[in-house]
PDB file of C-alpha atoms in Angstrom:
ATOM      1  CA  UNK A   1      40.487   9.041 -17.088  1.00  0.00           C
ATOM      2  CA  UNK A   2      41.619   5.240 -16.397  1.00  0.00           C
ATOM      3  CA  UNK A   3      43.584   3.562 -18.505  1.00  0.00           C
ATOM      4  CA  UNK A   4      42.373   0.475 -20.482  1.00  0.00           C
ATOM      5  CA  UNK A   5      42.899  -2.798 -19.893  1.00  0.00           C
ATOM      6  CA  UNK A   6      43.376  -5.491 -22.814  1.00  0.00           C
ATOM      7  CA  UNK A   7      41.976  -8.954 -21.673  1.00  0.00           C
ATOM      8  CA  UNK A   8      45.019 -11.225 -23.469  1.00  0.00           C
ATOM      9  CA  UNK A   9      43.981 -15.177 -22.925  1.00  0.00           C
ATOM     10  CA  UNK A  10      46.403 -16.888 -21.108  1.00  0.00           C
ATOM     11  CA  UNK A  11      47.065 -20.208 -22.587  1.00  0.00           C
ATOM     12  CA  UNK A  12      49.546 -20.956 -19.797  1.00  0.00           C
ATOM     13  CA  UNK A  13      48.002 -23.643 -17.515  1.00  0.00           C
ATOM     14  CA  UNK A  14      48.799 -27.312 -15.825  1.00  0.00           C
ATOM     15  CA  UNK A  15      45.466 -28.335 -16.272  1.00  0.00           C
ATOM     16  CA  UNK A  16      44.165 -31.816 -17.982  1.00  0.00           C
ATOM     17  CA  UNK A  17      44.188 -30.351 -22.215  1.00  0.00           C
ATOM     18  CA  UNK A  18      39.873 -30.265 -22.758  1.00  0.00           C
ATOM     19  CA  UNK A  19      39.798 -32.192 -25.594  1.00  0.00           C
ATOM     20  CA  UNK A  20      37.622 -31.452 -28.411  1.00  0.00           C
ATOM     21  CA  UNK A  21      36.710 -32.740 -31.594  1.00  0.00           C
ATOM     22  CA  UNK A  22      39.541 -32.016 -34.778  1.00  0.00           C
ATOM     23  CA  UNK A  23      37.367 -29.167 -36.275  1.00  0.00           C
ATOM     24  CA  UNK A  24      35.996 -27.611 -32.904  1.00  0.00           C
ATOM     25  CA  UNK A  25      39.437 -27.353 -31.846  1.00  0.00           C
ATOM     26  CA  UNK A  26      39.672 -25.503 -35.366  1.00  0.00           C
ATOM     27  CA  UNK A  27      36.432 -23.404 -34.802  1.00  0.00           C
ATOM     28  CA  UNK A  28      37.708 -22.320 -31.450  1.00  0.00           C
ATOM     29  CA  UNK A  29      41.532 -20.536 -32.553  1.00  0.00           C
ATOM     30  CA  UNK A  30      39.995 -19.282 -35.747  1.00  0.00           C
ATOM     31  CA  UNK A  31      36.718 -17.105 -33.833  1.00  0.00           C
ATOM     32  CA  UNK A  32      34.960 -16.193 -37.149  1.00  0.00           C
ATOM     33  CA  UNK A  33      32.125 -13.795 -36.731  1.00  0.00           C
ATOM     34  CA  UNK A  34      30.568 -13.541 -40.070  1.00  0.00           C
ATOM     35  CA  UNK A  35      29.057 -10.126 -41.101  1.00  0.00           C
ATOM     36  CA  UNK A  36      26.472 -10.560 -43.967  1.00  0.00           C
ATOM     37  CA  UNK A  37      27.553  -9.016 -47.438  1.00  0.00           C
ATOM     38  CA  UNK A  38      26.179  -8.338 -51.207  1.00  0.00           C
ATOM     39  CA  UNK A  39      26.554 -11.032 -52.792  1.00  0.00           C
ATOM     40  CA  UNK A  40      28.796  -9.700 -55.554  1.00  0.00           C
ATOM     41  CA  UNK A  41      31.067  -8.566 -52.824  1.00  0.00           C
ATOM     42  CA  UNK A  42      35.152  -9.445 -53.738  1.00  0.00           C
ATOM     43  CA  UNK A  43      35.397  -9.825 -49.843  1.00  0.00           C
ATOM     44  CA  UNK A  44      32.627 -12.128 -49.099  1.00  0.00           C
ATOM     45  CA  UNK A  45      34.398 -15.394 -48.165  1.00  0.00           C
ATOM     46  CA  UNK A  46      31.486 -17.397 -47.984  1.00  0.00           C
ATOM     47  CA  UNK A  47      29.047 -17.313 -50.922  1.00  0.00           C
ATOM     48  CA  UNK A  48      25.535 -19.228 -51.137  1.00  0.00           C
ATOM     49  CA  UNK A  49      24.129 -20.324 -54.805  1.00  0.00           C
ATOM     50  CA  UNK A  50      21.081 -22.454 -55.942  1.00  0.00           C
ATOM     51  CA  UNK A  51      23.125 -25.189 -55.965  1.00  0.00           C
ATOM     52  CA  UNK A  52      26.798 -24.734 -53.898  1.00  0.00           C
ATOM     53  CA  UNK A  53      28.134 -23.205 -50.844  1.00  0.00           C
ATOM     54  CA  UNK A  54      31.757 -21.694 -51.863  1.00  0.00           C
ATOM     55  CA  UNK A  55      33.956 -20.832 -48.886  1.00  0.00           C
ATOM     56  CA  UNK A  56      36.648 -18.587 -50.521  1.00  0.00           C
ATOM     57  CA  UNK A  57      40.213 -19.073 -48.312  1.00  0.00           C
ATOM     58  CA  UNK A  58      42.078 -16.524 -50.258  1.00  0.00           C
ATOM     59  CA  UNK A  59      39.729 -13.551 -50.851  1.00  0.00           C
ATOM     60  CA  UNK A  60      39.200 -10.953 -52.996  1.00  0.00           C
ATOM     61  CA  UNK A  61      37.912 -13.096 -55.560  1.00  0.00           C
ATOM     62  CA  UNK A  62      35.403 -13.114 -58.319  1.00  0.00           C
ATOM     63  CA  UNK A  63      32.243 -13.224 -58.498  1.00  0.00           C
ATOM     64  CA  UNK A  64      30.707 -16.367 -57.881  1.00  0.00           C
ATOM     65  CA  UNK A  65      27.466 -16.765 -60.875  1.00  0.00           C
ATOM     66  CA  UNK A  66      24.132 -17.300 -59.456  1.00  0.00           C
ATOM     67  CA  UNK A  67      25.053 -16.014 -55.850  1.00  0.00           C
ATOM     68  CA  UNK A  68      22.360 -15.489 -53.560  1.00  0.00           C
ATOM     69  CA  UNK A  69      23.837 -14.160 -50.297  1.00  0.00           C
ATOM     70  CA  UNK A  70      27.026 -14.078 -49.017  1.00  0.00           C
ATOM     71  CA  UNK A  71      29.084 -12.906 -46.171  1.00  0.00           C
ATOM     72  CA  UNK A  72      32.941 -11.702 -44.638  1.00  0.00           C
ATOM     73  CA  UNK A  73      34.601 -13.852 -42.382  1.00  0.00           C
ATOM     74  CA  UNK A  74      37.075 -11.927 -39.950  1.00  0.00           C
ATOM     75  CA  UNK A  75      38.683 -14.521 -37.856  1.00  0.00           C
ATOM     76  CA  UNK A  76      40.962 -13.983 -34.792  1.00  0.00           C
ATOM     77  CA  UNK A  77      43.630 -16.254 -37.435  1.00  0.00           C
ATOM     78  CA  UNK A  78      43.392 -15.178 -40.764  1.00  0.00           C
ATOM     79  CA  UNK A  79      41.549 -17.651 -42.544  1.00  0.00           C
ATOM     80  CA  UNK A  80      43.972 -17.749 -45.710  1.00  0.00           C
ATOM     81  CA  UNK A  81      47.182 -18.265 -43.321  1.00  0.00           C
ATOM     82  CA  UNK A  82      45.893 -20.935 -41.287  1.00  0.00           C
ATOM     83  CA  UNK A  83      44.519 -22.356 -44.139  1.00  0.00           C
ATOM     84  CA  UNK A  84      47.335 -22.280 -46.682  1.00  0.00           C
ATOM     85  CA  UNK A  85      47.916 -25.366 -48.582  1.00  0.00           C
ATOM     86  CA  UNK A  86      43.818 -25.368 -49.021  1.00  0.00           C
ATOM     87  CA  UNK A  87      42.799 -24.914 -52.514  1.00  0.00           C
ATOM     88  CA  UNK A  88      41.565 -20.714 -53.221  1.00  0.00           C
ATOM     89  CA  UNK A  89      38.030 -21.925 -53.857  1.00  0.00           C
ATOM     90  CA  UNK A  90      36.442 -24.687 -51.929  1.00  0.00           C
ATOM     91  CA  UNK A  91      32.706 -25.741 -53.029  1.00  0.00           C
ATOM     92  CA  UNK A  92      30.177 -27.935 -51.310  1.00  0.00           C
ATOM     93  CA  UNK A  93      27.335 -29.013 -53.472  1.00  0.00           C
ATOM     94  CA  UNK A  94      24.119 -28.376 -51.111  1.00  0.00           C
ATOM     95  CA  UNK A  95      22.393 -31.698 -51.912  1.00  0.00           C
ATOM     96  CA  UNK A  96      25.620 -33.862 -50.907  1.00  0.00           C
ATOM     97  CA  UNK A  97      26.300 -31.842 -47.546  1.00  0.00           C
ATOM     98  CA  UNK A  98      23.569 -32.903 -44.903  1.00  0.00           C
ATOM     99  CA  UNK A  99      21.641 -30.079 -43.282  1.00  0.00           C
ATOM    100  CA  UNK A 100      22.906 -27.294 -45.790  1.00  0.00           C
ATOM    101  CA  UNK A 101      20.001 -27.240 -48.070  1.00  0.00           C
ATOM    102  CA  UNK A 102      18.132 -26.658 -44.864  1.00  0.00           C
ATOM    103  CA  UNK A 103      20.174 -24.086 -43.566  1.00  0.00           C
ATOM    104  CA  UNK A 104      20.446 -22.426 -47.110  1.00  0.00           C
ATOM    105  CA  UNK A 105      16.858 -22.138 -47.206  1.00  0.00           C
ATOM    106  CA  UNK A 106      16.338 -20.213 -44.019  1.00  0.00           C
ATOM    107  CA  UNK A 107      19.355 -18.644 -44.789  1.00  0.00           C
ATOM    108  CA  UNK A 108      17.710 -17.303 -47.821  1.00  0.00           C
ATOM    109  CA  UNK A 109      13.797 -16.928 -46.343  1.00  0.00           C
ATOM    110  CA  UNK A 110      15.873 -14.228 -43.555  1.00  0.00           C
ATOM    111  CA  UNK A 111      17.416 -12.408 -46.333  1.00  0.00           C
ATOM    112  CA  UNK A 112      14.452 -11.540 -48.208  1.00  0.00           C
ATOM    113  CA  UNK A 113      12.671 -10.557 -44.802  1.00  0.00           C
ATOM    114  CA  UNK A 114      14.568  -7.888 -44.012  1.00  0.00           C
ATOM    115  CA  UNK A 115      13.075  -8.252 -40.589  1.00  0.00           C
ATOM    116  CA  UNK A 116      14.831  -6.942 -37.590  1.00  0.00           C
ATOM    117  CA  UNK A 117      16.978  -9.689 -36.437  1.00  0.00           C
ATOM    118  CA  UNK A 118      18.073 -10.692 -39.770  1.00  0.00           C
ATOM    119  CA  UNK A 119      21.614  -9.714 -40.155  1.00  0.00           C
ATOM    120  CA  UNK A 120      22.176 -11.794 -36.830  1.00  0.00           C
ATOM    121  CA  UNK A 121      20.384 -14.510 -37.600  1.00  0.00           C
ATOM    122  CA  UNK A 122      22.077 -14.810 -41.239  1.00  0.00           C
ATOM    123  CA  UNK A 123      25.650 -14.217 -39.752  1.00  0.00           C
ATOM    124  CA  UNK A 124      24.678 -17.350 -37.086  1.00  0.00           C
ATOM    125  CA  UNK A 125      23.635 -19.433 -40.567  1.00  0.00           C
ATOM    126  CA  UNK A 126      26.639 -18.474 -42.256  1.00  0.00           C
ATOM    127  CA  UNK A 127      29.021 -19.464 -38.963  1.00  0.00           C
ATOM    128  CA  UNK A 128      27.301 -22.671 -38.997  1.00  0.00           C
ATOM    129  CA  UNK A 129      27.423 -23.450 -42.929  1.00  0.00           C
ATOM    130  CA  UNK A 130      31.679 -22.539 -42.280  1.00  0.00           C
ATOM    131  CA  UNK A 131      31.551 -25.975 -39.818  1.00  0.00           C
ATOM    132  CA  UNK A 132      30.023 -27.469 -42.954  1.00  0.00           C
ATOM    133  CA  UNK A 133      32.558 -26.598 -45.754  1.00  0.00           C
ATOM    134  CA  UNK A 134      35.605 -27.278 -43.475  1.00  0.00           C
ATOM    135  CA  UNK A 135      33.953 -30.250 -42.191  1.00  0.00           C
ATOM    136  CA  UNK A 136      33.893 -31.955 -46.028  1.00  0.00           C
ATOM    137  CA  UNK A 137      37.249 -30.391 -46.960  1.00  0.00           C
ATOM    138  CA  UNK A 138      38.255 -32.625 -43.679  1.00  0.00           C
ATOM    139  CA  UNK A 139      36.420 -35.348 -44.813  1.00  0.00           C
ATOM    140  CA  UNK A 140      37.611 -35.151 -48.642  1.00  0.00           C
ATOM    141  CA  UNK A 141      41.666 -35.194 -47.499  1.00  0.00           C
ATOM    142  CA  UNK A 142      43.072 -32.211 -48.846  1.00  0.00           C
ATOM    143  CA  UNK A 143      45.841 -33.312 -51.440  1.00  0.00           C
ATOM    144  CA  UNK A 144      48.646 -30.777 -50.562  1.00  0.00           C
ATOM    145  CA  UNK A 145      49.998 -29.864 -47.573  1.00  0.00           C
ATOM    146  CA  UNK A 146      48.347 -27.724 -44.618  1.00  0.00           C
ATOM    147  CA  UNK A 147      46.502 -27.384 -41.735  1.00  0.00           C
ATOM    148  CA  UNK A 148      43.083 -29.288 -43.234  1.00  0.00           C
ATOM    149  CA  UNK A 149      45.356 -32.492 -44.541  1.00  0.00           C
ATOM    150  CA  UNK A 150      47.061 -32.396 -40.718  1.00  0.00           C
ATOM    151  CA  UNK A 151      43.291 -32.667 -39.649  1.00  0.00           C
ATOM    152  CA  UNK A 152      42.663 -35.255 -41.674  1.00  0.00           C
ATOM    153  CA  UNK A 153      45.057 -37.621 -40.740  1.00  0.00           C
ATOM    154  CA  UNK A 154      43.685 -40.233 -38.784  1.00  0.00           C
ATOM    155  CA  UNK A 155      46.680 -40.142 -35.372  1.00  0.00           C
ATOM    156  CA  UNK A 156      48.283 -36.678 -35.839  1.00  0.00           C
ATOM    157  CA  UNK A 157      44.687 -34.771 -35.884  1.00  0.00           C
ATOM    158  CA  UNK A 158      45.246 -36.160 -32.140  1.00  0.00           C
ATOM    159  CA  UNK A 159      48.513 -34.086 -31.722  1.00  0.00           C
ATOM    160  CA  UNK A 160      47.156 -30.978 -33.540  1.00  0.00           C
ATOM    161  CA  UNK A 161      43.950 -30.605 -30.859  1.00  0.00           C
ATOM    162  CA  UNK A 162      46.829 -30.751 -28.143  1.00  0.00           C
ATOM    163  CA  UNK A 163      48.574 -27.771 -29.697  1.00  0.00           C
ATOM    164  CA  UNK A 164      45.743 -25.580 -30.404  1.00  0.00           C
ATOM    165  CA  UNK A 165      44.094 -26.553 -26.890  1.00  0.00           C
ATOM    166  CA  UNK A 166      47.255 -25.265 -24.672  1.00  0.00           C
ATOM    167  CA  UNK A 167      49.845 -24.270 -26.786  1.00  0.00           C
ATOM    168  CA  UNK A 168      51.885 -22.500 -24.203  1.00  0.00           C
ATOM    169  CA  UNK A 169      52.455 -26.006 -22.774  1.00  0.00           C
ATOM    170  CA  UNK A 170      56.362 -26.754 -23.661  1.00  0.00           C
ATOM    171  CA  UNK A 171      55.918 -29.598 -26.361  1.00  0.00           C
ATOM    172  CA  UNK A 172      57.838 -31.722 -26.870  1.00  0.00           C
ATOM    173  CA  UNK A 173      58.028 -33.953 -30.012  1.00  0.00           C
ATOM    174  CA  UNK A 174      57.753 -37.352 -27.373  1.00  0.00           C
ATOM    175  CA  UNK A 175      54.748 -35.561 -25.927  1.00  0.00           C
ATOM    176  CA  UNK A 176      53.392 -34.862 -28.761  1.00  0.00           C
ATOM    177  CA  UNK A 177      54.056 -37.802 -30.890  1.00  0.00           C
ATOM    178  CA  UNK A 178      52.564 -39.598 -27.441  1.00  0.00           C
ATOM    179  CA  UNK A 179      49.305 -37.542 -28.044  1.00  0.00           C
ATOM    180  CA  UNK A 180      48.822 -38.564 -31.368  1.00  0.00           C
ATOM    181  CA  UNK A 181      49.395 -42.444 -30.625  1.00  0.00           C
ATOM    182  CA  UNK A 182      52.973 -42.718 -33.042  1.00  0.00           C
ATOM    183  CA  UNK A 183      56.293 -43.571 -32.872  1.00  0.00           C
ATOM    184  CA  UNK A 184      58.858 -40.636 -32.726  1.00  0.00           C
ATOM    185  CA  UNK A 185      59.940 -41.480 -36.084  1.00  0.00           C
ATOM    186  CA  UNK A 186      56.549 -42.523 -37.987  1.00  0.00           C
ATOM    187  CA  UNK A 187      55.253 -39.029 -36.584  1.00  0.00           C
ATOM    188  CA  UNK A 188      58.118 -36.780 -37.458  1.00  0.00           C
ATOM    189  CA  UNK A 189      57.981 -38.212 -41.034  1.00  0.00           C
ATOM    190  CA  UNK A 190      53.967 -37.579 -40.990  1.00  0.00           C
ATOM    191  CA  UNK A 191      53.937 -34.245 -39.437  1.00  0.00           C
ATOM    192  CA  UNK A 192      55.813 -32.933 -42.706  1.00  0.00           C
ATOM    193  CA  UNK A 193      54.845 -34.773 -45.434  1.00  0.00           C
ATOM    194  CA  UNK A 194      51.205 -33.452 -44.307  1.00  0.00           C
ATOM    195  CA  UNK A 195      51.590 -30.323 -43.126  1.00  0.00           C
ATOM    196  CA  UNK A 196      54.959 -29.031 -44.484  1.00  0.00           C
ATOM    197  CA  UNK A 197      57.080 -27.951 -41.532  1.00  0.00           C
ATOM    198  CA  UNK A 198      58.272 -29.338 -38.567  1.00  0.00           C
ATOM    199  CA  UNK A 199      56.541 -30.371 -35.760  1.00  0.00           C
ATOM    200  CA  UNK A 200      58.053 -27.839 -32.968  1.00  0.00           C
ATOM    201  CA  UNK A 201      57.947 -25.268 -35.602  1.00  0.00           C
ATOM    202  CA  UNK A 202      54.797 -25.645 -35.959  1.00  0.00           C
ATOM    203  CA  UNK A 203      54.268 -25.528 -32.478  1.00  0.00           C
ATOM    204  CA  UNK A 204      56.399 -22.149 -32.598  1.00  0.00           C
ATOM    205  CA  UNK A 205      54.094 -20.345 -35.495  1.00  0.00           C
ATOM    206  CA  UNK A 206      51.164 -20.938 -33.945  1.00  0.00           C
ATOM    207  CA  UNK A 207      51.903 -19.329 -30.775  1.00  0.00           C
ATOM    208  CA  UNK A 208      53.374 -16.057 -32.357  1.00  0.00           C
ATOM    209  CA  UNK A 209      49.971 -16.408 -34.593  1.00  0.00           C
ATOM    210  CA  UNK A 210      48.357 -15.908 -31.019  1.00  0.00           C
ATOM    211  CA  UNK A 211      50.824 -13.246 -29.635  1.00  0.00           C
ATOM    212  CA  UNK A 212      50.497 -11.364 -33.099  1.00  0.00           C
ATOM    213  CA  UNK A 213      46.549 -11.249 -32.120  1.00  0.00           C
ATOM    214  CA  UNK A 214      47.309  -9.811 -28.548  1.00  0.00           C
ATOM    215  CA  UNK A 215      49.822  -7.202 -29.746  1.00  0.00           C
ATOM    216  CA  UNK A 216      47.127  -6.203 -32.326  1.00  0.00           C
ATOM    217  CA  UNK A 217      44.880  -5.916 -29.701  1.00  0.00           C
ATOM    218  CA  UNK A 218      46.852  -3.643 -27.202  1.00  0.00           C
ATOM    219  CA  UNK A 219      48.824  -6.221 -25.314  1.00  0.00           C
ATOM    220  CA  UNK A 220      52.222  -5.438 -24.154  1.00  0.00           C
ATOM    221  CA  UNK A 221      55.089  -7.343 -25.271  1.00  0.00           C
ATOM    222  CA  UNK A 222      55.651  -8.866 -21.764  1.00  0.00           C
ATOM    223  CA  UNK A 223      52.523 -10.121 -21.490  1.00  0.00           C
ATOM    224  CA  UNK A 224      51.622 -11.854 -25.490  1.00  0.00           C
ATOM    225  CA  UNK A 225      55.072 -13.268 -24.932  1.00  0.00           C
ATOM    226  CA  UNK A 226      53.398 -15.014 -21.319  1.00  0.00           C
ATOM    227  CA  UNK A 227      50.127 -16.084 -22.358  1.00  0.00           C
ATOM    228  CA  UNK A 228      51.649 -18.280 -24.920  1.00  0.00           C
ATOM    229  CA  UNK A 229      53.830 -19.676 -22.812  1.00  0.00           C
ATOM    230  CA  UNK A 230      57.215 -17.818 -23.301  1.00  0.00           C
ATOM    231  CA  UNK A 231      59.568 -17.267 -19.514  1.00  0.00           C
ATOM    232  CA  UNK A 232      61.258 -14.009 -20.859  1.00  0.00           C
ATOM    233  CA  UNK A 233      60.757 -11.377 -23.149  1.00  0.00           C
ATOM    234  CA  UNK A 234      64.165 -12.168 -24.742  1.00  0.00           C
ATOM    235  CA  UNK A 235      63.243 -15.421 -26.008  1.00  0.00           C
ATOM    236  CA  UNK A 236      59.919 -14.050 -26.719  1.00  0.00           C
ATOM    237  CA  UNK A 237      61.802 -11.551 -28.946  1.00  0.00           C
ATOM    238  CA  UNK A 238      64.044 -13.742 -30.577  1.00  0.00           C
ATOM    239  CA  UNK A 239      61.586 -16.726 -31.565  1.00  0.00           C
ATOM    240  CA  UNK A 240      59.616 -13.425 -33.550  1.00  0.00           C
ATOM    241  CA  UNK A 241      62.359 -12.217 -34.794  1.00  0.00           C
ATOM    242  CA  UNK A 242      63.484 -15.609 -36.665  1.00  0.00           C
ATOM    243  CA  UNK A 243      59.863 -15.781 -37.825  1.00  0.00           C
ATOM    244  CA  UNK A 244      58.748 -12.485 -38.873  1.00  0.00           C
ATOM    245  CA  UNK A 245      62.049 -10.744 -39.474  1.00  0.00           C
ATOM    246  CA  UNK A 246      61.089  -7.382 -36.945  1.00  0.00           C
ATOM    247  CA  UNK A 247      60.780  -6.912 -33.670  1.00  0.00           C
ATOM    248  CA  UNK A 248      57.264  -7.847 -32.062  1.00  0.00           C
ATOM    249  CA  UNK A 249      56.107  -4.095 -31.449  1.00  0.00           C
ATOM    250  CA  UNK A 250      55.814  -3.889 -35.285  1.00  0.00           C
ATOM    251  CA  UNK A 251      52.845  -5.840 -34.847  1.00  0.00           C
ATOM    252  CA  UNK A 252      51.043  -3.201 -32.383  1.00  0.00           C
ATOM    253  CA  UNK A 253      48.189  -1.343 -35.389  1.00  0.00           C
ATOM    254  CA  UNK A 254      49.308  -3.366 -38.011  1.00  0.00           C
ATOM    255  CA  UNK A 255      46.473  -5.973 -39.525  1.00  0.00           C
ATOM    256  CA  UNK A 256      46.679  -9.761 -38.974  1.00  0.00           C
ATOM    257  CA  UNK A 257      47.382 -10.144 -42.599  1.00  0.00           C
ATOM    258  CA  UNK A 258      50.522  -7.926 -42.027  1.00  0.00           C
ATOM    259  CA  UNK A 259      52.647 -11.086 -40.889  1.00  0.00           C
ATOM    260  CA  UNK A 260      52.626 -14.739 -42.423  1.00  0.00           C
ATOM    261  CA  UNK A 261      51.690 -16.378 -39.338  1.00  0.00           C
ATOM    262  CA  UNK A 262      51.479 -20.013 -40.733  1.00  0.00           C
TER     263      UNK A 262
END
């Protein structure tokens, strides 16, 4: 019998950053793949009424009245870590978001069906009506701080895509206040007033966020610790060990919720 092998991204690369868009940059380290739900579910993170779509950051939660359909979220980042700072319960009102009414209403048509198909084609509608939600709370300007108020920011979205796109790349807080078009200063001084924490430590927590993934998923230490960019082992070991408080094979079958990654 051969052993398996764990495909582990490697984010370690001297290629041109591919620059995307503030929330497709979001889209892409998040992964969601929505699975389709009753709609009184206290797991369903996305929930479709007559009149709102509610994306719930912080599940279990209550029932939402009137619900319609709803589904789970499981992202490759949990949802409620990379979006802390966000408020629990974020609503969209279908006739002030364009598109969702549309959406909603094949959304709906497909779960009263029950055709075959229909569980796919509602968890594609619900993937799509998550650009939506985070796409207003980006718009709106979150008031406290957190990823979605980093995203928001007019220059330091700039030096967010940069991180997310190759963060094994050893930042810098020049290159990155360079990415986002700001003075050293003016950007340090932004950086925390909207997202909390340090540039660089940011930086830091989001690659462990990615090595906790890999370790969850069979990786070795050796190798999470290189496809996010860290030489050695050692330094691999001690940046987690600051952060989480354990050693990084305390990750390997725990959940993604086990660890504050963000």
């Amino acid at each position: 019998m051969g052993f398996m092998t764990v495909d582990v991204p490697n984010f370690v690369s001297d290629r041109p950053i591919l620059r995307q868009d503030r929330l497709s940059s979001l889209m892409s380290a998040l992964r969601p793949v929505a699975t389709p739900c009753a709609a009184d579910d206290p797991r369903a993170a996305l929930v479709l009424t007559p009149t709102l779509l509610v994306l719930f950051t912080r599940p279990p939660n209550t029932p939402e009245p009137g619900a319609l359909v709803a589904t789970r979220l499981e992202c490759a980042l949990p949802l409620a870590q990379v979006l802390h700072g966000s408020p629990a319960r974020l609503a969209v009102a279908r006739e002030n978001c364009p598109g969702l009414a549309a959406l909603a209403d094949v959304l709906v048509a497909e779960a009263q069906s029950g055709r075959c198909g229909s569980q796919l084609a509602m968890a594609r509608l619900f993937e799509a009506m998550l650009v939506l939600v985070l796409r207003r709370a980006i718009d709106a300007g979150p008031p406290d701080p957190g990823l979605l108020a980093g995203l928001s920011h007019p220059r330091l979205h700039r030096a967010l895509i940069a991180i997310h796109a190759a963060p094994a790349r050893p930042w810098t807080v020049e290159m990155l206040s360079a990415e986002a078009g700001m003075s050293r200063s003016r950007f340090m001084a932004d950086f925390s007033d909207c997202l909390g924490t340090s540039p660089l430590a940011y930086v830091t927590r989001w690659r462990l966020g990615l090595a906790h993934i890999a370790l969850i998923q069979g990786a070795s230490t050796p190798v999470a610790a290189r496809s996010v960019g860290y030489g050695t082992t050692a330094g691999f070991r001690r940046a987690w060990l600051r952060h989480f408080g354990d050693i990084p094979l305390a990750a390997v079958g725990s959940g993604p919720a086990e660890h504050p990654i963000l």
